[in-house]
Short mmCIF file of C-alpha atoms in Angstrom, two decimals:
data_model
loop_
_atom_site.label_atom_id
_atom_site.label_comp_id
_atom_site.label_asym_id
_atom_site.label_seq_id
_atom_site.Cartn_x
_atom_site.Cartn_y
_atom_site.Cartn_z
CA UNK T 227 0.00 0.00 0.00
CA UNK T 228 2.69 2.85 0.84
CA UNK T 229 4.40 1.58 -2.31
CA UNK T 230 1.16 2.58 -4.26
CA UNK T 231 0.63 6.03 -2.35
CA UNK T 232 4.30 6.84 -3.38
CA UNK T 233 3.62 6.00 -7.06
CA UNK T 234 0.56 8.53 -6.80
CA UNK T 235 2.18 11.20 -5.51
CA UNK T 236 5.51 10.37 -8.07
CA UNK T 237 2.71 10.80 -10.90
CA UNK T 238 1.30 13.99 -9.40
CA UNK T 239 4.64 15.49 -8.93
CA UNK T 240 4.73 15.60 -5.50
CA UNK T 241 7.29 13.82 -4.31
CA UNK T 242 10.60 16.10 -3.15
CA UNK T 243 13.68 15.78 -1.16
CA UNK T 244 14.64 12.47 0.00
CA UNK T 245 11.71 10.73 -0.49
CA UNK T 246 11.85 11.44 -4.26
CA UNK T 247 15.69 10.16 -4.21
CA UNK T 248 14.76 7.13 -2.67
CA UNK T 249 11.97 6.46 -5.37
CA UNK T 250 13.83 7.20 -8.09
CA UNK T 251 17.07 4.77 -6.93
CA UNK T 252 14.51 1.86 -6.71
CA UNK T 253 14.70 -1.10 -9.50
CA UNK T 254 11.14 -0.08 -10.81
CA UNK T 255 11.50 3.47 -11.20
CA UNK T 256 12.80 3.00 -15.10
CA UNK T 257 9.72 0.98 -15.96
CA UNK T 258 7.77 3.76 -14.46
CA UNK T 259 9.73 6.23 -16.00
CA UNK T 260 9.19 4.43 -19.68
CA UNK T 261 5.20 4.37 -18.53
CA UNK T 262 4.96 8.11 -17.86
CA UNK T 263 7.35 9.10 -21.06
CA UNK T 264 4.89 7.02 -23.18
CA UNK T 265 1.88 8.17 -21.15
CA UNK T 266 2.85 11.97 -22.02
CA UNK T 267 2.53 11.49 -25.99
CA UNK T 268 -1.37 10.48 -25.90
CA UNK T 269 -3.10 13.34 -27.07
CA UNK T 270 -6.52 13.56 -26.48
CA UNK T 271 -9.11 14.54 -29.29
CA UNK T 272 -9.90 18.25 -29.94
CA UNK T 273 -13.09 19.12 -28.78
CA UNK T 274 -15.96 22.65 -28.65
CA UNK T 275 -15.68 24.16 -25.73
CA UNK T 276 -18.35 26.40 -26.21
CA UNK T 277 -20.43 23.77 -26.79
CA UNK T 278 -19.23 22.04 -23.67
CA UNK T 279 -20.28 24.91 -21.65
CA UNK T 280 -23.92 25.17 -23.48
CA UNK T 281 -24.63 21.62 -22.77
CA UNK T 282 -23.54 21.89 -18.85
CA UNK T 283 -25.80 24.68 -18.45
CA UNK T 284 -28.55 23.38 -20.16
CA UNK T 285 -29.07 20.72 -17.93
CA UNK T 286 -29.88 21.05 -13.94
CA UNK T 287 -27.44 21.35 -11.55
CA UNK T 288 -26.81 18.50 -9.56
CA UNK T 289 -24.71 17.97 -6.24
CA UNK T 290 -21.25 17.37 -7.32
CA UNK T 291 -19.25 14.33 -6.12
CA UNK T 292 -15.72 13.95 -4.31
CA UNK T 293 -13.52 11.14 -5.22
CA UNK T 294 -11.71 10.60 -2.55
CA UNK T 295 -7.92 10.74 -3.10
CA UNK T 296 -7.43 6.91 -2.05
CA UNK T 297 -9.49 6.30 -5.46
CA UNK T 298 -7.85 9.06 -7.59
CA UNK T 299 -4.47 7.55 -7.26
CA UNK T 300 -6.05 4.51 -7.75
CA UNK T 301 -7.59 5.62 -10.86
CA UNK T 302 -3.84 6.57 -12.14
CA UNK T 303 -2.29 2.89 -11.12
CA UNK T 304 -5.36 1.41 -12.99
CA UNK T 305 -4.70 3.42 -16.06
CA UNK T 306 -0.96 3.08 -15.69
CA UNK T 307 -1.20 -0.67 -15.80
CA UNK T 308 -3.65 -0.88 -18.77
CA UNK T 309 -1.37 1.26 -20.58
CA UNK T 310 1.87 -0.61 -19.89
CA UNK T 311 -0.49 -4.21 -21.17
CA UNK T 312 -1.22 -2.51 -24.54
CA UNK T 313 2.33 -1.46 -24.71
CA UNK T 314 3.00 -5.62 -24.24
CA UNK T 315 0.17 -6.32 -26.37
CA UNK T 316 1.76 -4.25 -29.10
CA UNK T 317 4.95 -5.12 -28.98
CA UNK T 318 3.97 -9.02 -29.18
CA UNK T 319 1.94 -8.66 -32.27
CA UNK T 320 3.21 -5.98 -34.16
CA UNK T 321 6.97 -6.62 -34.13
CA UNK T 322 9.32 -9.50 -35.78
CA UNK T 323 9.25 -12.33 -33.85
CA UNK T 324 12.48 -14.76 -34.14
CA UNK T 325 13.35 -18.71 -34.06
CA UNK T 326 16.44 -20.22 -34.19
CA UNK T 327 18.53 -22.81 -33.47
CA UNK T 328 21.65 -23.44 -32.13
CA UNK T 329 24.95 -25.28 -33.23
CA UNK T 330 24.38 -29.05 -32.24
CA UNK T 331 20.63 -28.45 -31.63
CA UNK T 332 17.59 -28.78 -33.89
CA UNK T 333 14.46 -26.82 -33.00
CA UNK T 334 10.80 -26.85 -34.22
CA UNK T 335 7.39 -24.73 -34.19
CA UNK T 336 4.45 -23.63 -35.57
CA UNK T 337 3.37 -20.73 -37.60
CA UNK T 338 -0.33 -18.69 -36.78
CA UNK T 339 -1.28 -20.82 -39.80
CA UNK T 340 -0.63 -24.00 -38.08
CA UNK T 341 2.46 -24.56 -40.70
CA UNK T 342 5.01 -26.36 -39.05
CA UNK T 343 8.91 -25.47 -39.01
CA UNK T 344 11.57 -27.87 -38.57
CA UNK T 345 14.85 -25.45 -37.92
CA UNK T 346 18.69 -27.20 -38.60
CA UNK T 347 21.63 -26.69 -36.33
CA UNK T 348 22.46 -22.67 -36.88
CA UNK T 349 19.37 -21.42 -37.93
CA UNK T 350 16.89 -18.50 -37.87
CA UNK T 351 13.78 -17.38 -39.07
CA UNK T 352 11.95 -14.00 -38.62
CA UNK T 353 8.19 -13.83 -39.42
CA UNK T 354 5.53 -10.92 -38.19
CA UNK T 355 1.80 -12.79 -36.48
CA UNK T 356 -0.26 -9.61 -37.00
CA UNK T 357 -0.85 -9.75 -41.21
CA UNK T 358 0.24 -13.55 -41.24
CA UNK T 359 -3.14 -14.08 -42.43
CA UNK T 360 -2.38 -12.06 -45.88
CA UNK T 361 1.24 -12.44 -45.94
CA UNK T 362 2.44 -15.42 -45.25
CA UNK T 363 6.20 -14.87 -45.42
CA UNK T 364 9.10 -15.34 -43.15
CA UNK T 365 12.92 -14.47 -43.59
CA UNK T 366 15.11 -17.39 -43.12
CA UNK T 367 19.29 -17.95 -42.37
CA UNK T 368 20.39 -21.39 -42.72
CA UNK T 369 18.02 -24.46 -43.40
CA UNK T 370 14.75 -25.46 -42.73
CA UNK T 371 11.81 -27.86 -43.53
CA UNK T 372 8.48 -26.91 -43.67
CA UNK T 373 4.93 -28.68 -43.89
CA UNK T 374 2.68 -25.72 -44.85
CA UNK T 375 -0.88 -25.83 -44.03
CA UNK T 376 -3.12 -25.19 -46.98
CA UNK T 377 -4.49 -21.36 -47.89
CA UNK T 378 -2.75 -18.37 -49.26
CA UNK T 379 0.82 -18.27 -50.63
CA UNK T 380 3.47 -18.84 -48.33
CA UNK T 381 6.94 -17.49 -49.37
CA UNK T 382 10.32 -17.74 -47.76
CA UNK T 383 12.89 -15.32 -48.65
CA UNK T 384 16.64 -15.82 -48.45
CA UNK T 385 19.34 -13.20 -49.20
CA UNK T 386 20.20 -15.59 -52.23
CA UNK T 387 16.61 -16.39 -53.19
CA UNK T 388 13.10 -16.25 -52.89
CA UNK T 389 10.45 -20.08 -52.61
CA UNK T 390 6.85 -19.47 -53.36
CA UNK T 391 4.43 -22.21 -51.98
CA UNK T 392 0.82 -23.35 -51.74
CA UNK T 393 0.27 -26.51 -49.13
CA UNK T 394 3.40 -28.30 -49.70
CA UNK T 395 6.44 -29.86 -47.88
CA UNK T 396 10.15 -28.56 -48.65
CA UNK T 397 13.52 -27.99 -47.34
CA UNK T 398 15.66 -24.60 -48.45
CA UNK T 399 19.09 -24.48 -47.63
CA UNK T 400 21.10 -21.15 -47.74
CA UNK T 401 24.31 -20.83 -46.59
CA UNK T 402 27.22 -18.58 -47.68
CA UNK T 403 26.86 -18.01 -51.64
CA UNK T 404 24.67 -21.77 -52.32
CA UNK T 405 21.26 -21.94 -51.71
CA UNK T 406 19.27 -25.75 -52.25
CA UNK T 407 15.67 -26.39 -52.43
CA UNK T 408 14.48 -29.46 -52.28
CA UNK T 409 10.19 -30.46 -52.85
CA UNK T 410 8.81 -33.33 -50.77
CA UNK T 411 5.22 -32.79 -51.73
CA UNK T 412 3.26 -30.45 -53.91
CA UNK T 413 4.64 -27.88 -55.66
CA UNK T 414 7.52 -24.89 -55.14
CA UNK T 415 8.86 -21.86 -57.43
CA UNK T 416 12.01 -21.20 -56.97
CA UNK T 417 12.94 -17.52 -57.90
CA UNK T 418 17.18 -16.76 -58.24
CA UNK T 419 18.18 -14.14 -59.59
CA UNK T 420 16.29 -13.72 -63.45
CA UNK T 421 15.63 -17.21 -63.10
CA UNK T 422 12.31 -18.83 -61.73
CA UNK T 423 11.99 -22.39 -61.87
CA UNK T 424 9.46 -24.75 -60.61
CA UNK T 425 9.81 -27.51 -58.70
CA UNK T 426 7.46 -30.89 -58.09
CA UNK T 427 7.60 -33.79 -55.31
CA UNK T 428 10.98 -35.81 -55.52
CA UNK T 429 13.05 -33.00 -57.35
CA UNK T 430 16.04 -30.20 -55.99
CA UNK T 431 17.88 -27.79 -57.60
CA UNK T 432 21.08 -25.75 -56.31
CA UNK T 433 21.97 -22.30 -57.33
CA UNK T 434 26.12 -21.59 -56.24
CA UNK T 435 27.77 -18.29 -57.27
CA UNK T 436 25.58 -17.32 -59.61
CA UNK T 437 25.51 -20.74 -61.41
CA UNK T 438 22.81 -23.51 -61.23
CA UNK T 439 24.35 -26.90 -60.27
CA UNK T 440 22.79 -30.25 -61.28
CA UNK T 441 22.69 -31.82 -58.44
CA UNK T 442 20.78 -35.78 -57.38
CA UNK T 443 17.00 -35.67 -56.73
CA UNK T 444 16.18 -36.93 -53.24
CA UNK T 445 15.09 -40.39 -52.46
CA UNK T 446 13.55 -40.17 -49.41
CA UNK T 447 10.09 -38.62 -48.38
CA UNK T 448 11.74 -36.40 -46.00
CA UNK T 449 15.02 -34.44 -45.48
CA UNK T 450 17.77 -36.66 -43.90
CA UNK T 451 19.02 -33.76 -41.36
CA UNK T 452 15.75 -35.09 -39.35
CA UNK T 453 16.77 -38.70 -38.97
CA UNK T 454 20.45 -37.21 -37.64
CA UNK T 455 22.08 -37.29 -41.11
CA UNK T 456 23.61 -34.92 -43.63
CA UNK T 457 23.59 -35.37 -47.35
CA UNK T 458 25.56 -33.37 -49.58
CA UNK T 459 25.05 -33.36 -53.09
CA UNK T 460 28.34 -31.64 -54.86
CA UNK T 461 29.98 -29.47 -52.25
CA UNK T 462 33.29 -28.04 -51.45
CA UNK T 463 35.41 -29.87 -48.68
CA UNK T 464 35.07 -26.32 -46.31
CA UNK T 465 31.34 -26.53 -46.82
CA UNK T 466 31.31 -30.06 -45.85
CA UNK T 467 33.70 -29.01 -42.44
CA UNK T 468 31.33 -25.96 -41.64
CA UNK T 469 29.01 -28.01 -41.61
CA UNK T 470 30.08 -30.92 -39.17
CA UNK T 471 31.42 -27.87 -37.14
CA UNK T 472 27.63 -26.34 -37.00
CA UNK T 473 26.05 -30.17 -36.06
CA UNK T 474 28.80 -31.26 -33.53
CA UNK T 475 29.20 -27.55 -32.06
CA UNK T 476 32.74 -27.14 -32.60
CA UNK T 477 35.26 -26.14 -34.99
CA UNK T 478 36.90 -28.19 -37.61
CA UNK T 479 39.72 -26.77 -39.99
CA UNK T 480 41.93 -28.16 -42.62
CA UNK T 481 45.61 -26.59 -42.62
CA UNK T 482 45.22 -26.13 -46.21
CA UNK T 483 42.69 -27.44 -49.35
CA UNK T 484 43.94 -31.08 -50.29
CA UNK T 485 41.79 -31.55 -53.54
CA UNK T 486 39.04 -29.83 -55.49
CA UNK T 487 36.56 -32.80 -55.87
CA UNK T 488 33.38 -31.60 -54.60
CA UNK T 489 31.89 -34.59 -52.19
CA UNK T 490 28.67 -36.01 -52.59
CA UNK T 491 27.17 -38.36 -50.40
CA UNK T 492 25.69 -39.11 -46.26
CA UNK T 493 27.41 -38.33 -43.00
CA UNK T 494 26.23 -38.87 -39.71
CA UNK T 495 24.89 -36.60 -37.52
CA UNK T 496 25.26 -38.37 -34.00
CA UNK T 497 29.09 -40.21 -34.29
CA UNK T 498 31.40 -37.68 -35.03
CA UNK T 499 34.39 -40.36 -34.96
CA UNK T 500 32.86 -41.51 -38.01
CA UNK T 501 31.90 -38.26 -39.72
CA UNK T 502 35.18 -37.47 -39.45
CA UNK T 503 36.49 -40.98 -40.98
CA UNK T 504 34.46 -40.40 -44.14
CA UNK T 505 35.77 -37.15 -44.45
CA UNK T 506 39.75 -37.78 -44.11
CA UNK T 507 39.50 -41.13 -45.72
CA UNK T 508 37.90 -39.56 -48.81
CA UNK T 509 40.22 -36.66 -49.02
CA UNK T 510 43.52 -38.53 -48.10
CA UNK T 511 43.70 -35.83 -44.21
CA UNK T 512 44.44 -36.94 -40.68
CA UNK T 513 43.65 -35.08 -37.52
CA UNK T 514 46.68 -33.05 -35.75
CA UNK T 515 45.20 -33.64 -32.66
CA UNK T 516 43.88 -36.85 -31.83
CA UNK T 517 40.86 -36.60 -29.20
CA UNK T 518 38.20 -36.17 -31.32
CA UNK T 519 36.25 -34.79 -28.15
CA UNK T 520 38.63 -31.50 -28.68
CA UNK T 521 36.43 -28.04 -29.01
CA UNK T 522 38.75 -27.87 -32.43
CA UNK T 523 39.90 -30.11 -34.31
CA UNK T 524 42.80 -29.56 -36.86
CA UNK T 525 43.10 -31.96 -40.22
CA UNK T 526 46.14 -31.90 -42.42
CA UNK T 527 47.56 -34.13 -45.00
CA UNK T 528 48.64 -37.65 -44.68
CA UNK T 529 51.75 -36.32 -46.59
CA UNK T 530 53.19 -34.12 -43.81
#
């Protein structure tokens, strides 16, 4: 209760000396600060005063009431604290809201639309709730599979390309300069650069530096990131090491680049001594250090 009386009088100004030190040095003072600040820029509608005046006198005086002080600053608290919910309410609805997930985790939700989102290790997506009913797009970094629900287009933009939906199942992958999209069900546009292409269930395509790359067509009836396995499909050895360092949540290097060959094939997601097997058998590299539960792990040729 004295907490509350000191709010009033804060609110009416009439706090001084000590008192008003002591209120202002407490841990809720900024949020009440913030409140009034926000509080000051209402305006209220213009109105007639003249008219105002005609319709008082017009009508028969009647006994005028007090409201007791313990109810005024009540009043203010009241209004105060409806104020601050909007301010919540508003900033839930209105603003971007994020997902992501971290190296070595996988994370899933669903969108207002009842869509669902499967997130890979290092990924994010942005999205707004309050028009998702007539846009349905979302921003993504990294990779992510999606089951949309059925309704209006649903687009997800990349900074390397745009997918255009309508009650289908895909994955899009964009990382560094290669983005891969890959249909499960349905259909998908694909829009890179000039080019738009358009994808049906069981086909991919790859756009890398500017060039499309032919890559395999899946075989399976969902990505294999889900069942704790990566395929790659034509890809640089330091996209293939990112990417263990991104699942495993550490870092991998090569002293230098053994080999061009790009490598296409599977690599587990929940044995790293034998993610890392494939990898140095198939490029001819051995680790530097030998605990392969080191934060970083260093490969080099078998030459040196």
């Amino acid at each position: 209760m004295e907490d509350n009386y000191t709010l009033a009088k804060w609110l009416n100004n009439e706090l001084e000396g000590d008192e008003l030190k002591a209120f202002e040095a407490s841990e809720e003072f900024a949020d009440y600060q913030k409140i009034k600040e926000y509080s000051a820029q209402l305006k209220t509608p213009d109105f007639d005063e003249d008219k105002l005046l005609k319709t008082i006198l017009s009508h028969k005086k009647k006994e005028s009431k007090v409201i007791p002080f313990q109810k005024s600053w009540l009043f203010k608290i009241a209004a105060v604290l409806i104020f601050s919910l909007g301010i919540i309410f508003a900033s839930r609805n209105f603003v971007s809201f994020t997902e992501s997930a971290q190296n070595g985790k996988k994370t899933s939700f669903i969108l207002p639309d009842n869509s669902e989102v499967v997130l890979n290790s290092g990924s994010e997506i942005q999205y707004k709730k309050w028009n998702w009913s007539t846009e349905r797009k979302l921003n993504l970094e990294g990779e992510a599979f999606f089951k949309v629900a059925k309704g209006k287009k649903f687009e997800v933009a990349t900074d390397l390309g745009k997918v255009t939906v309508l009650g289908t199942q895909f994955n899009v992958k964009s990382r560094n300069k290669r983005i891969d999209v890959t249909c499960f069900e349905g259909r998908v546009k694909v829009n890179y650069n000039l080019e738009e292409i358009i994808l049906t269930k069981g086909m991919s395509v790859a756009f890398e530096d500017g060039k499309k790359i032919a890559i395999s067509n899946p075989t399976s009836s969902q990505p294999t990131w889900l069942s704790n396995e990566i395929s790659f499909s034509k890809e640089k050895l330091s996209t293939i090491l990112e990417e263990i360092s991104r699942q495993y949540d550490i870092t991998v290097e090569c002293k230098e680049n053994p080999s061009n060959q790009d490598f296409s094939g599977t690599i587990p997601m929940d044995n790293l001594a034998v993610a890392l097997e494939i990898i140095t058998n198939t490029y001819h590299l051995k680790p530097v250090n030998s605990k392969i539960n080191d934060k970083k792990i260093i490969l080099e040729s078998l030459n040196d």
